[in-house]
mmCIF file with all atom_site columns, C-alpha atoms in Angstrom:
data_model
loop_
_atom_site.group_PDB
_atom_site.id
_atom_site.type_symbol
_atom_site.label_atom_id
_atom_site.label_alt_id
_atom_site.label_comp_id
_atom_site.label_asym_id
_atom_site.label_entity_id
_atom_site.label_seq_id
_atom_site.pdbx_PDB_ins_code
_atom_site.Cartn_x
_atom_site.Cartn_y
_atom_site.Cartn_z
_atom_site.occupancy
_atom_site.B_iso_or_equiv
_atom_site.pdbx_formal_charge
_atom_site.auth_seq_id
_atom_site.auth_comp_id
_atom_site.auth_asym_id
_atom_site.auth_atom_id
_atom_site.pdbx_PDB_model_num
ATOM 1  C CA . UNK A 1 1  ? 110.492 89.369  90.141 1.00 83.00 ? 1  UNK A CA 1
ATOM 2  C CA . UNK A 1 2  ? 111.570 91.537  93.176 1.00 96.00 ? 2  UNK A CA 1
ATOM 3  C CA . UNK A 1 3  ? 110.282 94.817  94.428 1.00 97.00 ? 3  UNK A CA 1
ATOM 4  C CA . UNK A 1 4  ? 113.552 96.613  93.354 1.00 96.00 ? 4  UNK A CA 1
ATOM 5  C CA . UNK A 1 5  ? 112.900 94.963  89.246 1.00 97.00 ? 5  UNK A CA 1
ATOM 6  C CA . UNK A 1 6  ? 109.343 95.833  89.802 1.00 97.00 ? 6  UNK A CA 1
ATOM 7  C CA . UNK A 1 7  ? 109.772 99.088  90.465 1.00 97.00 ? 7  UNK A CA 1
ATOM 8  C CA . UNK A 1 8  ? 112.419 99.430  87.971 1.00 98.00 ? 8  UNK A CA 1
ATOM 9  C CA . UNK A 1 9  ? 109.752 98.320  85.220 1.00 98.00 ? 9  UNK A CA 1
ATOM 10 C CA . UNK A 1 10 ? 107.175 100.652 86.560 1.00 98.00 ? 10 UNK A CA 1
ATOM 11 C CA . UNK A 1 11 ? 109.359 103.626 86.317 1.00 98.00 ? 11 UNK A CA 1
ATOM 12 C CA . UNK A 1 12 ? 110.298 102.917 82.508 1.00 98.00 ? 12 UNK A CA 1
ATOM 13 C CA . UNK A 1 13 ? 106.474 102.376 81.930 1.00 98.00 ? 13 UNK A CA 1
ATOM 14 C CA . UNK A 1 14 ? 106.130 106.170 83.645 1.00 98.00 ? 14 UNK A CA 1
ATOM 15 C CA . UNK A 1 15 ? 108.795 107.532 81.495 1.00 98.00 ? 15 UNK A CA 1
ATOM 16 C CA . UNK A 1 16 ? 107.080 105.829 78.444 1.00 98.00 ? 16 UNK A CA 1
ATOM 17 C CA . UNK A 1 17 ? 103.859 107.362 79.565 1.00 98.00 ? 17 UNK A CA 1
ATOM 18 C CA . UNK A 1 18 ? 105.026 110.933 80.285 1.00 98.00 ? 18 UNK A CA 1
ATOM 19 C CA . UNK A 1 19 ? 107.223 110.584 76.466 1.00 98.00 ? 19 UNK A CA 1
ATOM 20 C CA . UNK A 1 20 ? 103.741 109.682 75.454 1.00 98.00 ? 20 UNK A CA 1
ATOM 21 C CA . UNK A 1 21 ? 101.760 112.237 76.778 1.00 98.00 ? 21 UNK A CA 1
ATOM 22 C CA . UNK A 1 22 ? 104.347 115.004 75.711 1.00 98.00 ? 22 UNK A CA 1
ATOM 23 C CA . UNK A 1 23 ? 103.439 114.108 72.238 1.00 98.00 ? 23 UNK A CA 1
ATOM 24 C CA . UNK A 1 24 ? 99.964  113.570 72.687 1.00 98.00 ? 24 UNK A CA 1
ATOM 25 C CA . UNK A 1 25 ? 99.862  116.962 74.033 1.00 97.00 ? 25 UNK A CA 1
ATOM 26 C CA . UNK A 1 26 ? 101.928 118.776 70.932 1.00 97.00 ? 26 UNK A CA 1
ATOM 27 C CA . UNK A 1 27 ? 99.286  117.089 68.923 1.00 97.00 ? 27 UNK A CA 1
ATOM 28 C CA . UNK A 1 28 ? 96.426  118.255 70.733 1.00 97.00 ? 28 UNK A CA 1
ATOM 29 C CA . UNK A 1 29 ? 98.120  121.555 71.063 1.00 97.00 ? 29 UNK A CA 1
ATOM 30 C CA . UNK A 1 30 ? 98.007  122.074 67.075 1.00 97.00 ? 30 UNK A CA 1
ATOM 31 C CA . UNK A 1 31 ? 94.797  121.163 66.575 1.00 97.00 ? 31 UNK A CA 1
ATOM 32 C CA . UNK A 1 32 ? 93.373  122.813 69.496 1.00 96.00 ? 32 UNK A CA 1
ATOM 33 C CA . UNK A 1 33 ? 95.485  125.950 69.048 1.00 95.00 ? 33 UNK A CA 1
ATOM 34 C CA . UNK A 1 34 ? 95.214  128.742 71.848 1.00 94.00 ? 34 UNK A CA 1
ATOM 35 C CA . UNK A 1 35 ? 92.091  127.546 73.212 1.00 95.00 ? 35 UNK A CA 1
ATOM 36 C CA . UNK A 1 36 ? 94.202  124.008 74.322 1.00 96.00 ? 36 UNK A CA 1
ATOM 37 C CA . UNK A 1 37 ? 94.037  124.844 78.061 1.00 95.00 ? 37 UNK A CA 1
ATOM 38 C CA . UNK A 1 38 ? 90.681  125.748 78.073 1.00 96.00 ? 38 UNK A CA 1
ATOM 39 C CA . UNK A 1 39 ? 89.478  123.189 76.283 1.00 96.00 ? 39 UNK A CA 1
ATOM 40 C CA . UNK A 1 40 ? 91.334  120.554 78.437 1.00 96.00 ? 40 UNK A CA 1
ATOM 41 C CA . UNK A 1 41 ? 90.259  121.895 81.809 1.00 97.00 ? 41 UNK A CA 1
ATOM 42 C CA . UNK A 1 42 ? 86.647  121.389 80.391 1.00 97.00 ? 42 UNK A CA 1
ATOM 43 C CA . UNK A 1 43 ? 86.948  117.779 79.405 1.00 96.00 ? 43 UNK A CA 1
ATOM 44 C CA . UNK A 1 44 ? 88.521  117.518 82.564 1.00 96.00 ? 44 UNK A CA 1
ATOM 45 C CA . UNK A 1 45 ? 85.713  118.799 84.549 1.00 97.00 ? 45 UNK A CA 1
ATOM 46 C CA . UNK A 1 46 ? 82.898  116.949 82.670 1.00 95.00 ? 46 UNK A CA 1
#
């Protein structure tokens, strides 16, 4: 495979990841409600 196919593959995997996280985050978003960010920031920083 060259570098240009390999980077071509690595940017649909990113897309697939951001679509991914997008609805991971709607999900978390409903069950977390309004304290979402909060909550996030402290998994985050643990």
């Amino acid at each position: 495979m060259t570098n240009k196919a390999a980077a071509i593959e690595l940017a649909k995997e990113i897309v697939q990841l951001d679509l991914l996280r997008d609805e991971i985050w709607e999900s978390f978003l409903s069950v977390a409600g309004d304290h979402a960010h909060e909550l996030l920031r402290q998994v985050q920083n643990s």
